XYZ file of C-alpha atoms in Angstrom:
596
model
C 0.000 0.000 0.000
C 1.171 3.028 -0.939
C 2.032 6.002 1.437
C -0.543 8.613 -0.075
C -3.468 5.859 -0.013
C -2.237 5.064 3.538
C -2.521 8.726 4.704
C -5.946 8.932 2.658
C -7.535 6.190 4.725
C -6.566 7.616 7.876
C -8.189 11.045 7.051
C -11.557 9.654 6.291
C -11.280 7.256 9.392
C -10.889 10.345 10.948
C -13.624 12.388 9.703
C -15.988 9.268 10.135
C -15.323 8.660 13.675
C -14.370 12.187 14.715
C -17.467 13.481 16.871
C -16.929 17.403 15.975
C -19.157 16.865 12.783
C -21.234 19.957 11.756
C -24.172 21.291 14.290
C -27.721 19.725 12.885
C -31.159 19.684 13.724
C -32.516 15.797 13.927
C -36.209 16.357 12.838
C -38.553 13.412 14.636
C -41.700 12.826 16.055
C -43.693 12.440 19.418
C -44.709 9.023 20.412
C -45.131 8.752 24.074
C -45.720 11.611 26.885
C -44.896 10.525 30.477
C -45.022 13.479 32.800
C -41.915 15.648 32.626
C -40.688 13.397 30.018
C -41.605 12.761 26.321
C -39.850 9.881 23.717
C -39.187 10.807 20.316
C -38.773 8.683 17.412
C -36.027 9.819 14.654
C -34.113 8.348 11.722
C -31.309 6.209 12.978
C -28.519 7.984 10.756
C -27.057 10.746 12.860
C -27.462 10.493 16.944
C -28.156 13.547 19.067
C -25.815 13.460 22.279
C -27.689 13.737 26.052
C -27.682 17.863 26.823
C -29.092 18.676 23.490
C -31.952 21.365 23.039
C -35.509 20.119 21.834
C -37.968 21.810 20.480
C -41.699 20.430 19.844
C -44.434 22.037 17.396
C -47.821 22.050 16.752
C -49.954 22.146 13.372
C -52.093 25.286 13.934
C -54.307 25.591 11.320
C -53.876 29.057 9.162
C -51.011 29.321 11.257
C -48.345 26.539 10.342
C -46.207 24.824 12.601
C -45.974 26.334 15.646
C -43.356 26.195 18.592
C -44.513 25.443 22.097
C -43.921 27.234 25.134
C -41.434 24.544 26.876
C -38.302 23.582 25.884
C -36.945 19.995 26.640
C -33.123 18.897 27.070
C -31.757 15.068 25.620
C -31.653 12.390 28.257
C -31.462 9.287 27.060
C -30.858 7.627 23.246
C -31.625 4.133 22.426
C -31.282 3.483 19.054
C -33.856 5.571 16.916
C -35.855 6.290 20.421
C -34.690 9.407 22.178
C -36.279 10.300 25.892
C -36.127 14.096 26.349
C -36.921 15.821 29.471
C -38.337 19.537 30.898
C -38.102 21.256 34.316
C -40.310 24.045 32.344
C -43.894 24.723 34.408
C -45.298 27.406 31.922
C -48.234 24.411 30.831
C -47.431 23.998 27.439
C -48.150 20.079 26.857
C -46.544 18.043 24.090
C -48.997 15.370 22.597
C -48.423 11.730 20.905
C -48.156 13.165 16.976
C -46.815 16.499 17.518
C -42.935 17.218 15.443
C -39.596 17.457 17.365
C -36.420 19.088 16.617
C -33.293 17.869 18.208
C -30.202 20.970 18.010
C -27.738 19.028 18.378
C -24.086 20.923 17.503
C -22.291 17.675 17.793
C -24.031 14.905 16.319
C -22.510 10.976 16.366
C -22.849 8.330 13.613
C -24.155 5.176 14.669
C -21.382 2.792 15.408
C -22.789 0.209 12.920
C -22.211 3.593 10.464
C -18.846 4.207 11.299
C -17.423 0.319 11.061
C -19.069 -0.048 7.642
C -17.425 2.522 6.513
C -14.283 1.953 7.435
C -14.555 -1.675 6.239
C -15.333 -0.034 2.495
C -12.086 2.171 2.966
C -10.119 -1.086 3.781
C -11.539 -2.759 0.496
C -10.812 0.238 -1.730
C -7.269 0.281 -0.479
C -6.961 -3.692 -1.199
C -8.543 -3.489 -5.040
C -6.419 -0.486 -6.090
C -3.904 -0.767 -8.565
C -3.401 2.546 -9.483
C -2.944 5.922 -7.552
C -5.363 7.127 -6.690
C -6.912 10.464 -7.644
C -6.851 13.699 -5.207
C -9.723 13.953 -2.665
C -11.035 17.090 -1.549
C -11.559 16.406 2.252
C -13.938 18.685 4.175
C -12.558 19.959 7.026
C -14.306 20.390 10.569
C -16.028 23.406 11.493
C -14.063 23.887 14.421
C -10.873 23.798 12.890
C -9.164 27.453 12.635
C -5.422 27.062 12.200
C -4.217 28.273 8.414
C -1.424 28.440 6.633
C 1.131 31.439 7.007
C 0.594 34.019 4.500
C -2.285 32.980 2.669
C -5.320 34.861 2.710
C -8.168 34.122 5.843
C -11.641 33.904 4.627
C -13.800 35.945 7.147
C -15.752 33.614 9.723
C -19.596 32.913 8.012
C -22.198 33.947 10.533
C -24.379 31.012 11.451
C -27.772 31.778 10.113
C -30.672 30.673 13.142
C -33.622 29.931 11.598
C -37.028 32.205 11.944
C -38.383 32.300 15.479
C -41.980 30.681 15.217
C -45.278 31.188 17.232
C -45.113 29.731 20.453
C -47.992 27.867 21.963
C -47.848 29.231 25.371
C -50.755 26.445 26.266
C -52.963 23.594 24.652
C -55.208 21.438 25.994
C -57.857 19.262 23.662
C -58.875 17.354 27.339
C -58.582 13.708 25.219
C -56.304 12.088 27.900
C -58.253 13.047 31.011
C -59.683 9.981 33.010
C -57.786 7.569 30.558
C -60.033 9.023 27.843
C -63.032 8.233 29.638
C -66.004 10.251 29.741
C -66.919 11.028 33.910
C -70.106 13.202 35.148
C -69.209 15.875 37.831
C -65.562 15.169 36.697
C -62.930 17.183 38.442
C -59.496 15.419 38.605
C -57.969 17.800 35.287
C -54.329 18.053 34.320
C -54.353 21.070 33.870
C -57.304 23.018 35.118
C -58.406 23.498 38.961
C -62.481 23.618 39.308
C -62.765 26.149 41.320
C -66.585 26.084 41.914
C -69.944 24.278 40.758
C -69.431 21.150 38.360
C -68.126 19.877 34.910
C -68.871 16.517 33.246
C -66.237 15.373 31.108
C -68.260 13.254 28.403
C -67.557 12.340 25.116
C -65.816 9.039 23.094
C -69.244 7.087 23.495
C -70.025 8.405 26.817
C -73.022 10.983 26.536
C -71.267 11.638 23.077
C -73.367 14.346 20.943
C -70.031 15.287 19.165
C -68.447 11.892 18.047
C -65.763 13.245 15.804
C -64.557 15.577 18.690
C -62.970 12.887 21.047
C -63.612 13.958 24.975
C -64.893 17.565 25.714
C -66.402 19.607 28.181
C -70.058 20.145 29.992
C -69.331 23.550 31.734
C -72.588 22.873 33.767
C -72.670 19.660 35.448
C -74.889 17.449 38.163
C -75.068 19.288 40.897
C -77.528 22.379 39.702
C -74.646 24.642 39.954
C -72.406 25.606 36.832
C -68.356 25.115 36.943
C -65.774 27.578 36.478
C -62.594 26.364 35.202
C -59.215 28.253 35.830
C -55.737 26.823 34.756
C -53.234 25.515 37.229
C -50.229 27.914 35.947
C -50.389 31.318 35.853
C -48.761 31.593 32.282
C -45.839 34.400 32.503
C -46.852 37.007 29.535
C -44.084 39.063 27.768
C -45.284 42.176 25.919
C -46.322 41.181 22.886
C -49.235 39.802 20.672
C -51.018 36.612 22.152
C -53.907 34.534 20.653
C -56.771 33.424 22.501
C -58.871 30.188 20.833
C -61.309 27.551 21.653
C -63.854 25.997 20.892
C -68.102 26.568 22.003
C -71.006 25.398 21.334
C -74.639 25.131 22.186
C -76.175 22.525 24.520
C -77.417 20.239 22.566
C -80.800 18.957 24.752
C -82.275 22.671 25.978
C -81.454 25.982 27.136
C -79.407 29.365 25.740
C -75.993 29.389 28.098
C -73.861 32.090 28.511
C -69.799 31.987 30.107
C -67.448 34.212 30.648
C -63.874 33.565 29.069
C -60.679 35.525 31.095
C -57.428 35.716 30.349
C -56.293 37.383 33.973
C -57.014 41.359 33.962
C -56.111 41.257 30.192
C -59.259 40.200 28.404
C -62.714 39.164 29.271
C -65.576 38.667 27.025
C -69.369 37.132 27.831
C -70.187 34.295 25.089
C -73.953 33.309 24.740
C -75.155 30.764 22.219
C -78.376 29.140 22.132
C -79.738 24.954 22.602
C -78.170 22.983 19.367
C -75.286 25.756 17.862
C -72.720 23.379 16.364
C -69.276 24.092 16.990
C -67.178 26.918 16.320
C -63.616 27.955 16.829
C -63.425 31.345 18.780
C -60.429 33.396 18.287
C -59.172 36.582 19.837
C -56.000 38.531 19.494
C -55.087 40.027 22.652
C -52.233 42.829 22.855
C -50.340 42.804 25.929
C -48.294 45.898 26.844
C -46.330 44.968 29.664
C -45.205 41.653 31.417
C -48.423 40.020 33.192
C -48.900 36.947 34.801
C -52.393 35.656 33.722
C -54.860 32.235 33.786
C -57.253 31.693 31.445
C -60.682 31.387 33.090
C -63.791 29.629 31.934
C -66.821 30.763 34.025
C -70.390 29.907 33.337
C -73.670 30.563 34.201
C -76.751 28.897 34.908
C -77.527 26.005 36.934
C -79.677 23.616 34.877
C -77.545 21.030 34.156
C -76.859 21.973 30.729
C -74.634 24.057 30.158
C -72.337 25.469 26.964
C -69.565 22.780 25.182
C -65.963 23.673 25.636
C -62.879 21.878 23.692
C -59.561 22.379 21.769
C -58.351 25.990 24.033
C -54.972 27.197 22.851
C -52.829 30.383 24.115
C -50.515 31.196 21.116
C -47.700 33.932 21.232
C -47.829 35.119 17.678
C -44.830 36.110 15.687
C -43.734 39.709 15.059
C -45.851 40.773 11.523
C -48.149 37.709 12.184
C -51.643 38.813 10.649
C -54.332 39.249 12.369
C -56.898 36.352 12.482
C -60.555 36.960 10.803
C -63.459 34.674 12.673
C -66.896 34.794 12.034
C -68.962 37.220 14.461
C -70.022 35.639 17.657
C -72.822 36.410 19.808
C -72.406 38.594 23.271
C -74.323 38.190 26.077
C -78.091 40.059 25.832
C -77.892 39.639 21.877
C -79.405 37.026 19.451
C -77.686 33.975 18.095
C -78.290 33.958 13.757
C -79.580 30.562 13.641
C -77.542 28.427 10.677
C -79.533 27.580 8.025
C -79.970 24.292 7.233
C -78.757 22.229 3.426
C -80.991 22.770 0.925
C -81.274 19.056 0.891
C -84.067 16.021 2.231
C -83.053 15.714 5.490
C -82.633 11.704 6.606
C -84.954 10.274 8.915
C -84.080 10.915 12.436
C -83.414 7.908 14.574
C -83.386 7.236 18.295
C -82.494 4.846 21.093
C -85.493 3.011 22.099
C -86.238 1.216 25.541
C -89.994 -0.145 25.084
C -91.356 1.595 28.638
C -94.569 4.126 29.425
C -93.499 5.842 32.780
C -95.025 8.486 34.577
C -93.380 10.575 37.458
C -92.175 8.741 41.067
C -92.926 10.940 44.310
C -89.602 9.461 45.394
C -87.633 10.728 42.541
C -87.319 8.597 39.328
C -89.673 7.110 36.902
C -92.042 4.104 37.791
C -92.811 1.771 34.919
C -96.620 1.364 33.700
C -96.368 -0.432 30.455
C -93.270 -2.631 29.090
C -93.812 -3.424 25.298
C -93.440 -6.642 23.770
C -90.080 -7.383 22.229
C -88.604 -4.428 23.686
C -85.041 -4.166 24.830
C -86.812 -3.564 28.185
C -88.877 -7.001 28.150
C -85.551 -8.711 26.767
C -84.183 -7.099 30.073
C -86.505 -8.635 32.324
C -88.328 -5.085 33.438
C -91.611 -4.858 34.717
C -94.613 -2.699 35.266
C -94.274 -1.061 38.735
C -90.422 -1.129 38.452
C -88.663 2.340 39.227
C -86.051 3.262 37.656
C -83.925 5.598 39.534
C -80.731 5.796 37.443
C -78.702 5.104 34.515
C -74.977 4.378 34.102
C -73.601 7.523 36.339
C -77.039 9.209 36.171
C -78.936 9.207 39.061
C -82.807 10.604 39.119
C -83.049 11.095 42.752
C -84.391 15.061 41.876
C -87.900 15.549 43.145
C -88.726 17.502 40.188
C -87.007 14.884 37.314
C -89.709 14.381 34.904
C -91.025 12.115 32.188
C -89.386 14.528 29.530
C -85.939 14.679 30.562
C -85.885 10.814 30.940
C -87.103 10.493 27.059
C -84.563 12.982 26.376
C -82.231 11.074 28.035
C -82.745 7.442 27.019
C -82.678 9.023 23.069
C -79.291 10.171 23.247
C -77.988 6.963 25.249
C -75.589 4.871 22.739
C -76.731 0.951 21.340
C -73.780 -0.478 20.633
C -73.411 -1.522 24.154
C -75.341 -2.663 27.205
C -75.799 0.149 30.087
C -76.102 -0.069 33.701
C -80.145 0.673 34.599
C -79.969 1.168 38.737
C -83.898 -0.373 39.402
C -85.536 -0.433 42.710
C -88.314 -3.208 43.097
C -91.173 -2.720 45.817
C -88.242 -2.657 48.482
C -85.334 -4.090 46.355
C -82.841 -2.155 44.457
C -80.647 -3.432 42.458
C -78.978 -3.201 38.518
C -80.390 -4.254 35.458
C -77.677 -4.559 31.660
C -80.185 -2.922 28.834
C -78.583 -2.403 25.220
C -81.122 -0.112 23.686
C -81.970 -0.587 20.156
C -81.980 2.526 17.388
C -85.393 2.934 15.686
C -87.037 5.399 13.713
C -87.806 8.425 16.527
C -91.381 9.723 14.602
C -92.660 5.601 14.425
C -91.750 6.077 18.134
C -93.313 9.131 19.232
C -96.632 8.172 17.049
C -96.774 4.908 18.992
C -96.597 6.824 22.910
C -99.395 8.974 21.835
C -102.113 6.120 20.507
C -101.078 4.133 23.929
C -101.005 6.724 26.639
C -104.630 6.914 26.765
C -105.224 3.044 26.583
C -102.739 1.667 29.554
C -102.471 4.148 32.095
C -104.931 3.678 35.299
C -106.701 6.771 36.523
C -104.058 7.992 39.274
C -101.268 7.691 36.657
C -103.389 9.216 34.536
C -104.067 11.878 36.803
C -100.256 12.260 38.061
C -99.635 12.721 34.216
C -101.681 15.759 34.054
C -100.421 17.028 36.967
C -96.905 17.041 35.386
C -98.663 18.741 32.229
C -100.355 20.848 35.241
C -103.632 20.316 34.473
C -105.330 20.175 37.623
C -108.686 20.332 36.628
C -108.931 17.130 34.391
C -106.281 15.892 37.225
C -109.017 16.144 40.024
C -111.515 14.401 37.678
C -109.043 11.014 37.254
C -107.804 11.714 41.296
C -111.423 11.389 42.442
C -112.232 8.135 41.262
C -109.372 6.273 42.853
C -110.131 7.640 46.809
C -111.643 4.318 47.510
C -108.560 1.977 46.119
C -105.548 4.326 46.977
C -107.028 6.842 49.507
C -104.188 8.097 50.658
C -102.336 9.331 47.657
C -105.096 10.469 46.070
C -106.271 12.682 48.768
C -102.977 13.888 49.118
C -103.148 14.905 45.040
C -106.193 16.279 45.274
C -105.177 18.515 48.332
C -102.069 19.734 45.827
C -104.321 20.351 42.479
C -107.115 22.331 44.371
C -103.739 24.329 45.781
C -102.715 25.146 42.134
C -105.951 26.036 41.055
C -106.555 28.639 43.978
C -109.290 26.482 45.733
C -107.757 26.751 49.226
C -110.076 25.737 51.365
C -110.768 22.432 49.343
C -107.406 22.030 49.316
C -106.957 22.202 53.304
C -109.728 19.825 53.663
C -108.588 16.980 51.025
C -104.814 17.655 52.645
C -106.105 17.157 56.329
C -107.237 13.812 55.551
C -104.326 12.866 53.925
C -102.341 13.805 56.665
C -104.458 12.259 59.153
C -103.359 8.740 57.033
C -99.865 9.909 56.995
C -98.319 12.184 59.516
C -94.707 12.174 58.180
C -94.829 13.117 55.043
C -93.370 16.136 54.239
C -95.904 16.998 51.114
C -98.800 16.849 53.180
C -96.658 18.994 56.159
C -96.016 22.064 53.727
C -99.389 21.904 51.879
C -101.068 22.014 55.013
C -98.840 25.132 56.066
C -99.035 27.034 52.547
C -102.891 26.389 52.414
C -103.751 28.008 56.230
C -101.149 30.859 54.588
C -103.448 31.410 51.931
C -106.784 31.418 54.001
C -104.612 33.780 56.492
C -104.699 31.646 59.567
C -100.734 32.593 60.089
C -100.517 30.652 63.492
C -101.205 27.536 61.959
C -98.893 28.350 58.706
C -96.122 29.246 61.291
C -96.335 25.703 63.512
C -96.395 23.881 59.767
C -94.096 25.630 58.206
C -91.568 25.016 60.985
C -92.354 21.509 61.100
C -91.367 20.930 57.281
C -88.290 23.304 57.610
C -87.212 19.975 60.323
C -87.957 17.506 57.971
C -85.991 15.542 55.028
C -86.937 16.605 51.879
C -84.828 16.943 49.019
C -87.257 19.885 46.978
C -85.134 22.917 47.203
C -87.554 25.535 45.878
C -90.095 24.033 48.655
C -87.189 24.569 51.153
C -86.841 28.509 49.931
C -90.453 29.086 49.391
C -91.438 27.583 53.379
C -88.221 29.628 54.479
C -89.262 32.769 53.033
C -92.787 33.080 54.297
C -92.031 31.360 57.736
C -89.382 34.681 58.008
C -92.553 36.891 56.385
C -95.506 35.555 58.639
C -93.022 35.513 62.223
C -92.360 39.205 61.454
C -95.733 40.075 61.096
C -96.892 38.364 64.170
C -94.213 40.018 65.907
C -95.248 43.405 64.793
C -98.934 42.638 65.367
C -98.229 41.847 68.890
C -96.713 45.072 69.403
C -99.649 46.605 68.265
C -102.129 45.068 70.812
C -99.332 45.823 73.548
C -99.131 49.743 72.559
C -103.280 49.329 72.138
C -103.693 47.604 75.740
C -101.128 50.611 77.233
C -103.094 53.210 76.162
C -106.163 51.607 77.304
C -104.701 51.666 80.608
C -103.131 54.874 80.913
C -106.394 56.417 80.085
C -108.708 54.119 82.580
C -106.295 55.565 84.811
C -106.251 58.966 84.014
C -110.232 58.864 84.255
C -109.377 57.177 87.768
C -107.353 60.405 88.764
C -110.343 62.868 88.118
């Protein structure tokens, strides 16, 4: 072997093995998140070195590829899997999918790499029989000794890339609760509930959205609405920031309105009405000097139903990024523009169907009158006089759940799987698998109205007006079932003479019921708010104070026996000082006639 080809070989076993190669950036992608720590996957040909800066992006749609807010250092490599890690607490949450970039200023070859190619330098050397041409070697960056007297090119500026957006926080809520739906959820990553209730629902699980993975109830269970603030208080340089996320309507009932925050920056009221499909708010938000801010989500209402929140993103915009151009959303106190709908034949809606007739339970639920044949609900062994008080997570235990909400309820249920009905039995309760079966909603609703009329016995006929509140044809239906259930029906009758301003029937149908059953707290505060209307306050006082020390679950009861027990003792009281100062004078003048 010659000397030149010997000296050749060394110089590119050099250059292959030396680790002072050119700075890169090692492009990759996400494919675990653990915590503090995330792996990413890249190609296998250059190796970043533990120490390394990453960086991890976002698509943003009419934005591009966006940086986020957190920067992560190499920890570990093992073989095209690279673990990165972050002490950064600003929020900003890398997701399975999103692009990495590895700056790595030294990157290695893979040994497997480096032999291989020394093992083709070996073989080159071995086959050559004549000298070999000149090679032009690259030299490494680093290297800055030249030769005396010749001319030095001036150092070349290392040109850094464009600085990005930064997503100062994302959150699209698909891996809370394992990616289960919850009710009354509260256990979020990155949000504190700092009053009322949320459900988390979606991904099967009270899913009205399917394509939108989990999302957000901002009104949950407990008949108070949540508020949602984020755990960090993001640190906000002057600048341009971008507020998004997505609302929309409730899609069972109600218009909703919530208040959106961004600390003492920005806050707007947001009010759309029952069945508004989803729409990406955006808002551009200058900020002047540094601030320290959370976003806030806080809503209104307390029925249960509240406005649909997903996919909210805090984005630091760009110097000369445009502004962004959304469609004009409704404020609080202003009308929603209802969408129109495609010019086209809409298809024929279908439901989830259970086979039951159920009227309204005194104890809170719904009590089975008719179960139809070959019905999911026959298949599931129910029965007439069954109760059912719940369903999956959803319990019925309000006094005032009706007949309406629970056919709104079992028509939104999924059928592709069984579902946990919680039944209670004469004195039994226990829990009954139904898988519901989709059918065609208008054959449904045409059948409920031919058989309400034909199966229902006169008290559930009457309790059925009452819930329509009816009271006149109720009393009618009430009155002919005295003799076989005496002392409901008194009781009922008591209540719809009530409603229909007949209070002195009323007090004398609600004595006898109460004579039958002393306990109960509907005949203790029907009793009291009848001798209120006929103005015999002594007797409304002693009631009213009875039912205030009873269990009863009927919050506007509670409120309305509160109020006038507070209303009737201060008249009393103010009576009584009447016929004091009236007796005094009496006196003082029998004894001024006395003096004379």
């Amino acid at each position: 072997m010659s000397a030149r080809a010997t000296i050749l070989a060394a110089i590119l076993m050099v250059c292959s093995l030396s680790p002072d190669l050119h700075s890169a950036e090692l492009k990759g992608t996400v494919q675990a998140v653990m915590g503090k720590k995330i792996t990413i996957k890249i190609q296998p040909d250059l190796l970043p070195n533990p120490g390394d800066k990453v960086e991890v992006f976002d698509e943003v749609p009419g934005i591009g590829e966006v940086a986020l807010d957190c920067q992560w250092t190499v920890e570990s490599i093992d073989g095209d899997l690279v673990t990165a890690v972050t002490e950064d607490k600003s929020g900003a949450t890398a997701q399975q999918g999103y692009k990495a970039i590895i700056y790595s200023t030294s990157p290695r070859r893979p040994l497997a790499a480096v032999e291989s190619k020394a093992t083709e330098t070996e073989q080159e050397e071995r086959d050559a029989t004549t000298e070999p041409e000149p090679v032009l070697v690259r030299q490494p960056a680093q290297q800055t000794e030249t030769i005396a007297g010749s001319p030095q090119e001036p150092p070349v500026e290392e040109q850094k890339p464009a600085r990005l957006p930064r997503i100062v926080f994302a959150d699209n809520f698909d891996s809370e609760n394992a990616g289960r739906g919850q009710l009354n959820y509260d256990r979020f990553r990155n949000w504190h509930l700092t009053s009322g209730a949320v459900d988390l629902i979606g991904k099967g699980f009270w899913d009205f959205f399917p394509e939108k993975g989990l999302y957000i109830d901002l009104d949950g269970n407990i008949n108070k609405a949540g508020t949602l603030q984020t755990k960090n208080a993001f640190k906000l340089n002057p600048g341009t920031y971008r507020l998004e996320f997505d609302l929309a309507g409730h899609p069972l009932r109600g218009t909703n309105t919530t208040t959106v925050s961004l600390g003492r920056i920005y806050s707007e009221d947001f009010t759309l009405n029952v069945r508004e499909p989803f729409r990406t708010i955006s808002r551009d938000i200058q900020v002047s000097s540094v601030e320290h801010a959370n976003i806030v989500f806080q809503h209104e209402g307390a029925d249960n139903a509240g406005l649909i929140l997903d996919n909210v993103r805090l984005t630091a915009l760009a110097d000369g990024q445009p502004p962004v151009v959304t469609p004009p959303v409704t404020v609080k106190d202003t009308k929603v523009e209802p969408i129109k709908p495609p010019q086209t034949k809409p298809p024929r809606k279908k439901t989830a169907y259970l086979g039951v007739l159920v009227v309204r339970h005194p104890g809170g639920g719904v009590k089975i009158v008719e179960v139809r044949e070959d019905s999911p609900a026959e298949h599931a062994g129910l029965r007439s006089d069954d109760v059912i008080l719940g369903i999956e997570e959803k319990q019925f235990n309000q006094r005032d759940f009706t007949t309406a909400r629970f056919g709104q309820i079992i028509s939104t249920m999924p059928t592709n799987k069984p579902l946990g009905f919680r039944i209670q039995r004469k004195t039994k309760k226990f829990n009954v698998w139904v898988q519901l079966r989709e059918v065609d909603a208008k054959q449904i609703a045409t059948r409920n109205q031919d058989v309400k009329t034909q199966v229902l016995s006169d008290f559930d006929k009457g309790k059925l007006l009452m819930e329509q509140r009816n009271y006149t044809a109720a009393i009618e239906c009430f009155r002919k079932t005295l003799e076989s259930r005496p002392r409901e029906s008194y009781q009922a009758l008591g209540i719809c003479y009530y409603h229909n301003g007949l209070f002195r029937d009323g007090l004398n149908n609600i004595v006898k019921a109460y004579k039958m059953d002393r306990r109960s707290p509907l005949n203790v505060f029907y009793l009291a708010a009848c001798s209120d209307k006929l103005g015999n306050s002594r007797d409304a006082i002693y009631y009213y104070k009875r039912y205030l020390g009873m269990r009863h679950n009927d919050s506007q009861m509670q409120a309305t026996a509160r109020t006038r027990l507070n209303a009737l003792t201060a008249a009393n009281r103010n009576k009584q000082q009447e016929t004091a100062q009236k007796v005094l004078q009496i006196v003082d003048a029998i004894i001024k006639e006395t003096r004379e």
